[in-house]
Amino acid sequence: MSLNELVKPSMARPMIIAGGVLGIIAALLPWATFTLNDGPYPDKATLQFFDLPFAVSGFRLHTLILGVALLVVTFAPIPARTRIQRSLGWGLLAVAAVNTAFILGDGGGFGAITAAEGNVAFGGIVGIIAAVLVILATKASTVEPIPHWNTKVPTLVAYVALIVAFVALLLVVAMLLNAGGQGGVGNPYAGPIFLSLLGFLAGALGALHGIGLTTWISRLSDDHKWFSIIVLLACALALPFTEAGTDYWMTTAANIGIYAATAIGLNIVVGLAGLLDLGYVAFLGIGAFVAANFSGAVAAKAGIELPFVVAAIIAAIVAGIFGAVVGSPTLRVRGDYLAIVTLAFGEIFKKSAQNDIGGLTGGANAIPGVPPINWFGQSFDEGLTIGSIELPSGVLYYVLIIVLVALVMVVFANLKNSRIGRAWIAIREDEDAARAMGIKTGQAKILAFLIGATLAGLAGAVFAHKTSTVAYDSFQFIESVTLLAAVILGGMGSIPGAVLGAALLLVLPEKLREFSDYRLILFGFALVLIMRFRPQGLVPDKHRRAELANEGAEGVPISELNVTDDTPGGAKAEVAR
């Protein structure tokens, strides 16, 4: 029996109403019958501390919001209602399932989520039932096309909308980073708090996408690119002033920036030119070791101290030269064979650095004592005071990384839209056809390796000064895989995709530390799910979206575009057939 036969369309609306009501009831019920091994469950969800049922907070507040939103959407004249209800239903399921599963597994057992010693707490069970009702009902309903909002609005309106959207994004990022504390230190429930918030935000974002708001903002951003870049840069620089502006998260954000800049460089090689590089982290290491040797560190063999800018430029040039050398075999090999060549280069670099060949890497002793960047008498590893505001240590490195990422994004964007960028895309799609069209594929592929390696070398110079120690074991094969995963996860050929991919790959393991031995399993499972349901990546470019998701340039399924056949004779041929 199919789902449509099990749930009649006439039953869909009552089921969604019931799901919304049960969601509200779930928020007002206790979720745990007794105190767990690690203490009371957050947000006063334990029956013993359930003294104010209507004082909801945290995941209970999210459950309440989703339940109310379901009822509002059901009764209000809103277009694309089924899409919104389905997103809210999945968000409700994520919140209820994450918290219920954690209570169940943290020494509570089924008694903790149902009844034990005369005490009852069915909040989690009710929440899951509510979500399942909504999802089943929307599966049996007709899914309406996503509405298209008019982007021909006054410039002032567009600017205000973009500012509000990017500020909201900044606050969401700060909320996610701070959910459960800094990496869960001192909070055994930081993991489920973070995952629950992530599920809630995913449901809310899906609902906003269902009404066409996110697509509208994206189109406005494309129409006002430079204004969007300026606002986005300002929001990124404002992160230290939010609740995420701590020493821990400034350090983590700087690391994310370094990996993001490197991933954007790899995106040129993999995303645009379609050349699989499994040893890309070696270019990051080359830049780091070159910068360390010219930093004036006591352990550096060169014994030369150059200004950071000069050392960074030299590091980028040296890494670019090595990139051209590694790219030269692309004249003869492609596909899997090229992947093995780059993998071999990465291993050669690691072994050379480990054995201190030439005395430039320090071997097992590494190169410690790389001094921090110091400009105008201000050390970058110290805090910064602006008036009465004291910013955490590492904030200057974060600002420098933001500028670096912005510079790399500009380079990537201009290359992608240039003649050479179109040549790379042609090579990626079909190298033989590109060569037949007159593209010098060999030169184009070597240039891709050279530019990508140059950007990685520049990021490596910042990495050396920020970490103060450059060691060969920082550039293992797994790091190349992580960078490649960031590119594919975010969306090959996509600028924001590489940044988002790098952020997820660094933040998720940190936020899942509370799951101990299971965190890497959960992390890998999440990547598998994303690749299953979003093979084009989280933020794909239009080429990958059309190829892998069968969507138009604006993310709308091609089946919903209703493109008329304007081919001469097309309509007649269709009728005749």
CSV table of C-alpha atoms in Angstrom, one decimal, residues 49-339:
chain,number,residue,atom,x,y,z
A,49,PHE,CA,12.6,20.8,38.1
A,50,PHE,CA,9.4,21.3,36.0
A,51,ASP,CA,7.9,24.0,38.2
A,52,LEU,CA,7.1,26.5,35.5
A,53,PRO,CA,5.6,24.7,32.4
A,54,PHE,CA,5.0,27.9,30.5
A,55,ALA,CA,8.5,29.3,31.0
A,56,VAL,CA,9.8,27.5,28.0
A,57,SER,CA,13.4,28.1,26.7
A,58,GLY,CA,16.0,26.4,24.6
A,59,PHE,CA,14.8,23.3,22.6
A,60,ARG,CA,11.3,23.5,24.3
A,61,LEU,CA,10.9,27.0,22.9
A,62,HIS,CA,12.0,25.8,19.5
A,63,THR,CA,9.4,23.0,19.7
A,64,LEU,CA,6.7,25.6,20.7
A,65,ILE,CA,7.7,27.9,17.8
A,66,LEU,CA,7.5,25.1,15.3
A,67,GLY,CA,4.1,24.0,16.6
A,68,VAL,CA,2.6,27.5,16.4
A,69,ALA,CA,4.2,28.1,13.0
A,70,LEU,CA,2.5,24.9,11.7
A,71,LEU,CA,-0.9,26.1,12.8
A,72,VAL,CA,-0.4,29.6,11.4
A,73,VAL,CA,0.7,28.3,8.0
A,74,THR,CA,-2.2,25.9,7.9
A,75,PHE,CA,-4.9,28.5,8.5
A,76,ALA,CA,-3.2,31.5,6.8
A,77,PRO,CA,-3.5,32.1,3.1
A,78,ILE,CA,0.1,31.4,2.3
A,79,PRO,CA,1.4,30.1,-1.0
A,80,ALA,CA,3.5,26.9,-1.2
A,81,ARG,CA,2.0,25.8,2.0
A,82,THR,CA,2.9,22.1,1.7
A,83,ARG,CA,6.6,22.9,1.3
A,84,ILE,CA,6.6,25.1,4.4
A,85,GLN,CA,4.7,22.5,6.5
A,86,ARG,CA,7.1,19.7,5.4
A,87,SER,CA,10.1,21.8,6.4
A,88,LEU,CA,8.6,22.6,9.7
A,89,GLY,CA,7.7,19.0,10.3
A,90,TRP,CA,11.3,17.8,9.6
A,91,GLY,CA,12.6,20.5,11.9
A,92,LEU,CA,10.2,19.4,14.6
A,93,LEU,CA,11.3,15.8,14.1
A,94,ALA,CA,15.0,16.8,14.4
A,95,VAL,CA,14.5,18.7,17.7
A,96,ALA,CA,12.3,16.0,19.2
A,97,ALA,CA,14.4,13.0,18.0
A,98,VAL,CA,17.8,14.5,19.1
A,99,ASN,CA,16.7,15.3,22.6
A,100,THR,CA,14.7,12.1,23.1
A,101,ALA,CA,17.6,10.0,21.8
A,102,PHE,CA,20.1,11.7,24.1
A,103,ILE,CA,17.9,11.3,27.2
A,104,LEU,CA,17.3,7.7,26.2
A,105,GLY,CA,21.0,6.9,25.7
A,106,ASP,CA,22.5,8.9,28.6
A,107,GLY,CA,21.7,6.3,31.2
A,108,GLY,CA,18.0,7.0,31.2
A,109,GLY,CA,16.5,4.2,29.2
A,110,PHE,CA,12.9,4.1,28.1
A,111,GLY,CA,11.8,4.9,31.6
A,112,ALA,CA,13.4,8.3,31.3
A,113,ILE,CA,11.2,9.3,28.3
A,114,THR,CA,8.0,7.6,29.4
A,115,ALA,CA,7.3,6.6,33.0
A,116,ALA,CA,9.4,5.5,36.0
A,117,GLU,CA,8.4,5.0,39.6
A,118,GLY,CA,5.1,6.7,39.2
A,119,ASN,CA,6.5,9.7,37.3
A,120,VAL,CA,5.6,10.4,33.7
A,121,ALA,CA,7.3,12.5,31.0
A,122,PHE,CA,6.1,12.1,27.5
A,123,GLY,CA,7.3,15.4,26.0
A,124,GLY,CA,9.8,13.8,23.6
A,125,ILE,CA,7.4,11.0,22.5
A,126,VAL,CA,4.6,13.5,21.8
A,127,GLY,CA,7.0,15.7,19.8
A,128,ILE,CA,8.0,12.8,17.6
A,129,ILE,CA,4.4,11.8,17.0
A,130,ALA,CA,3.5,15.4,16.1
A,131,ALA,CA,6.4,15.5,13.6
A,132,VAL,CA,5.5,12.2,12.0
A,133,LEU,CA,1.9,13.2,11.5
A,134,VAL,CA,3.0,16.4,9.7
A,135,ILE,CA,5.5,14.7,7.5
A,136,LEU,CA,3.1,11.9,6.5
A,137,ALA,CA,0.4,14.4,5.8
A,138,THR,CA,2.6,16.6,3.5
A,139,LYS,CA,3.8,13.5,1.7
A,140,ALA,CA,0.3,12.8,0.6
A,141,SER,CA,-0.4,16.4,-0.4
A,142,THR,CA,0.4,18.1,-3.6
A,143,VAL,CA,3.6,20.1,-3.5
A,144,GLU,CA,3.2,23.6,-5.0
A,145,PRO,CA,6.0,25.3,-6.9
A,146,ILE,CA,8.1,27.8,-5.1
A,147,PRO,CA,6.7,31.3,-5.6
A,148,HIS,CA,8.9,33.9,-7.4
A,149,TRP,CA,9.2,37.3,-5.8
A,150,ASN,CA,9.8,40.3,-7.9
A,151,THR,CA,13.4,41.6,-7.6
A,152,LYS,CA,12.6,44.8,-9.4
A,153,VAL,CA,12.3,46.8,-6.2
A,154,PRO,CA,13.6,50.2,-5.3
A,155,THR,CA,17.4,50.2,-4.5
A,156,LEU,CA,16.8,51.3,-0.9
A,157,VAL,CA,14.4,48.4,-0.3
A,158,ALA,CA,16.9,46.0,-1.7
A,159,TYR,CA,19.7,47.4,0.4
A,160,VAL,CA,17.5,47.2,3.6
A,161,ALA,CA,16.5,43.6,2.8
A,162,LEU,CA,20.1,42.6,2.2
A,163,ILE,CA,21.3,44.2,5.4
A,164,VAL,CA,18.6,42.5,7.5
A,165,ALA,CA,19.4,39.2,5.9
A,166,PHE,CA,23.1,39.3,6.5
A,167,VAL,CA,22.7,40.6,10.0
A,168,ALA,CA,20.3,37.8,10.7
A,169,LEU,CA,22.9,35.4,9.3
A,170,LEU,CA,25.6,36.9,11.6
A,171,LEU,CA,23.3,36.4,14.7
A,172,VAL,CA,22.5,32.8,13.6
A,173,VAL,CA,26.3,32.0,13.2
A,174,ALA,CA,27.0,33.5,16.7
A,175,MET,CA,24.1,31.5,18.2
A,176,LEU,CA,25.3,28.3,16.7
A,177,LEU,CA,28.9,28.8,17.8
A,178,ASN,CA,27.8,29.6,21.3
A,179,ALA,CA,25.2,26.9,21.6
A,180,GLY,CA,26.1,24.7,24.6
A,181,GLY,CA,29.2,26.8,25.4
A,182,GLN,CA,32.7,26.9,23.9
A,183,GLY,CA,33.2,23.4,22.6
A,184,GLY,CA,31.1,22.0,25.4
A,185,VAL,CA,33.5,22.8,28.1
A,186,GLY,CA,31.8,22.3,31.4
A,187,ASN,CA,28.5,21.4,29.8
A,188,PRO,CA,27.9,17.6,29.2
A,189,TYR,CA,24.8,18.4,27.1
A,190,ALA,CA,26.4,20.8,24.7
A,191,GLY,CA,26.2,18.3,21.8
A,192,PRO,CA,22.5,17.7,21.8
A,193,ILE,CA,21.9,21.4,22.4
A,194,PHE,CA,23.9,22.2,19.3
A,195,LEU,CA,22.3,19.5,17.2
A,196,SER,CA,18.8,20.5,18.4
A,197,LEU,CA,19.4,24.1,17.5
A,198,LEU,CA,20.8,23.1,14.1
A,199,GLY,CA,17.7,21.0,13.4
A,200,PHE,CA,15.4,23.9,14.3
A,201,LEU,CA,17.3,26.4,12.1
A,202,ALA,CA,17.3,23.9,9.2
A,203,GLY,CA,13.5,23.6,9.5
A,204,ALA,CA,13.1,27.4,9.7
A,205,LEU,CA,15.4,27.9,6.7
A,206,GLY,CA,13.5,25.3,4.7
A,207,ALA,CA,10.3,27.1,5.4
A,208,LEU,CA,11.8,30.4,4.3
A,209,HIS,CA,13.0,28.7,1.1
A,210,GLY,CA,9.5,27.3,0.6
A,211,ILE,CA,7.9,30.7,0.5
A,212,GLY,CA,10.7,31.9,-1.9
A,213,LEU,CA,12.4,34.3,0.5
A,214,THR,CA,15.9,32.8,0.4
A,215,THR,CA,15.7,32.7,-3.4
A,216,TRP,CA,14.6,36.3,-3.5
A,217,ILE,CA,17.5,37.4,-1.2
A,218,SER,CA,20.0,35.4,-3.4
A,219,ARG,CA,18.7,37.1,-6.5
A,220,LEU,CA,18.9,40.5,-4.8
A,221,SER,CA,22.4,39.7,-3.8
A,222,ASP,CA,23.3,38.9,-7.4
A,223,ASP,CA,21.8,42.1,-8.6
A,224,HIS,CA,23.7,44.2,-6.0
A,225,LYS,CA,26.9,42.2,-5.8
A,226,TRP,CA,29.3,44.9,-4.5
A,227,PHE,CA,26.9,46.1,-1.9
A,228,SER,CA,26.3,42.5,-0.8
A,229,ILE,CA,30.1,41.9,-0.5
A,230,ILE,CA,30.6,45.1,1.6
A,231,VAL,CA,27.7,44.2,4.0
A,232,LEU,CA,28.9,40.6,4.2
A,233,LEU,CA,32.4,41.7,5.0
A,234,ALA,CA,31.2,44.1,7.6
A,235,CYS,CA,29.1,41.4,9.2
A,236,ALA,CA,32.1,39.0,9.3
A,237,LEU,CA,34.2,41.7,10.9
A,238,ALA,CA,31.4,42.2,13.5
A,239,LEU,CA,31.6,38.6,14.7
A,240,PRO,CA,34.0,39.5,17.6
A,241,PHE,CA,31.5,41.9,19.0
A,242,THR,CA,28.8,39.1,19.3
A,243,GLU,CA,28.5,36.4,22.0
A,244,ALA,CA,30.9,34.3,19.9
A,245,GLY,CA,33.7,36.9,20.4
A,246,THR,CA,35.8,34.7,22.7
A,247,ASP,CA,39.4,33.6,22.6
A,248,TYR,CA,38.3,30.1,21.7
A,249,TRP,CA,36.0,31.0,18.8
A,250,MET,CA,38.4,33.6,17.4
A,251,THR,CA,41.1,31.0,17.2
A,252,THR,CA,38.7,28.5,15.6
A,253,ALA,CA,37.4,31.1,13.2
A,254,ALA,CA,40.9,32.0,12.2
A,255,ASN,CA,41.6,28.4,11.5
A,256,ILE,CA,38.4,28.1,9.5
A,257,GLY,CA,39.5,31.2,7.4
A,258,ILE,CA,42.9,29.6,6.6
A,259,TYR,CA,41.2,26.4,5.5
A,260,ALA,CA,38.6,28.3,3.6
A,261,ALA,CA,41.2,30.3,1.7
A,262,THR,CA,43.1,27.1,0.9
A,263,ALA,CA,39.8,25.4,-0.1
A,264,ILE,CA,39.0,28.2,-2.5
A,265,GLY,CA,42.4,27.7,-4.2
A,266,LEU,CA,41.7,23.9,-4.4
A,267,ASN,CA,38.3,24.9,-5.9
A,268,ILE,CA,40.2,26.3,-8.9
A,269,VAL,CA,41.9,22.9,-9.5
A,270,VAL,CA,39.0,20.6,-8.7
A,271,GLY,CA,35.9,22.7,-9.0
A,272,LEU,CA,36.7,24.7,-12.2
A,273,ALA,CA,39.3,22.6,-14.1
A,274,GLY,CA,38.0,19.2,-12.9
A,275,LEU,CA,41.5,18.0,-11.9
A,276,LEU,CA,41.5,15.7,-8.9
A,277,ASP,CA,44.3,16.7,-6.5
A,278,LEU,CA,44.9,14.5,-3.5
A,279,GLY,CA,48.1,16.2,-2.3
A,280,TYR,CA,47.0,19.8,-2.2
A,281,VAL,CA,47.8,20.3,1.5
A,282,ALA,CA,51.5,20.1,0.5
A,283,PHE,CA,51.2,23.6,-1.0
A,284,LEU,CA,49.9,24.9,2.3
A,285,GLY,CA,52.9,23.3,4.0
A,286,ILE,CA,55.4,24.8,1.5
A,287,GLY,CA,54.0,28.2,2.1
A,288,ALA,CA,54.2,27.7,5.9
A,289,PHE,CA,57.8,26.4,5.9
A,290,VAL,CA,59.0,29.2,3.6
A,291,ALA,CA,57.4,31.8,5.8
A,292,ALA,CA,58.8,30.2,8.9
A,293,ASN,CA,62.3,30.2,7.5
A,294,PHE,CA,62.1,34.0,6.7
A,295,SER,CA,60.4,34.8,10.1
A,296,GLY,CA,63.5,35.1,12.1
A,297,ALA,CA,62.7,32.0,14.2
A,298,VAL,CA,65.7,30.7,16.1
A,299,ALA,CA,65.3,27.2,14.7
A,300,ALA,CA,65.0,28.4,11.1
A,301,LYS,CA,68.1,27.6,9.0
A,302,ALA,CA,67.8,30.6,6.8
A,303,GLY,CA,68.4,33.0,9.7
A,304,ILE,CA,66.7,35.9,7.8
A,305,GLU,CA,63.9,38.0,9.2
A,306,LEU,CA,61.7,39.6,6.6
A,307,PRO,CA,58.5,41.6,7.1
A,308,PHE,CA,55.5,39.4,7.0
A,309,VAL,CA,54.1,40.8,3.8
A,310,VAL,CA,57.4,40.1,1.9
A,311,ALA,CA,57.7,36.6,3.4
A,312,ALA,CA,54.1,35.9,2.5
A,313,ILE,CA,54.7,36.9,-1.1
A,314,ILE,CA,57.8,34.8,-1.4
A,315,ALA,CA,55.9,31.8,0.2
A,316,ALA,CA,53.1,32.2,-2.4
A,317,ILE,CA,55.6,32.4,-5.3
A,318,VAL,CA,57.5,29.3,-4.2
A,319,ALA,CA,54.3,27.4,-3.7
A,320,GLY,CA,53.1,28.5,-7.1
A,321,ILE,CA,56.3,27.2,-8.7
A,322,PHE,CA,55.9,23.8,-7.1
A,323,GLY,CA,52.3,23.9,-8.3
A,324,ALA,CA,53.4,24.4,-11.9
A,325,VAL,CA,55.9,21.5,-11.5
A,326,VAL,CA,53.2,19.2,-10.1
A,327,GLY,CA,50.8,20.3,-12.8
A,328,SER,CA,53.2,19.5,-15.7
A,329,PRO,CA,52.3,15.8,-15.6
A,330,THR,CA,48.7,16.8,-16.5
A,331,LEU,CA,50.0,17.1,-20.1
A,332,ARG,CA,50.3,13.3,-20.2
A,333,VAL,CA,47.9,11.9,-17.6
A,334,ARG,CA,44.3,12.6,-16.4
A,335,GLY,CA,41.7,11.2,-14.1
A,336,ASP,CA,42.8,8.5,-11.7
A,337,TYR,CA,46.4,8.6,-12.9
A,338,LEU,CA,46.6,12.3,-12.1
A,339,ALA,CA,45.1,11.7,-8.7
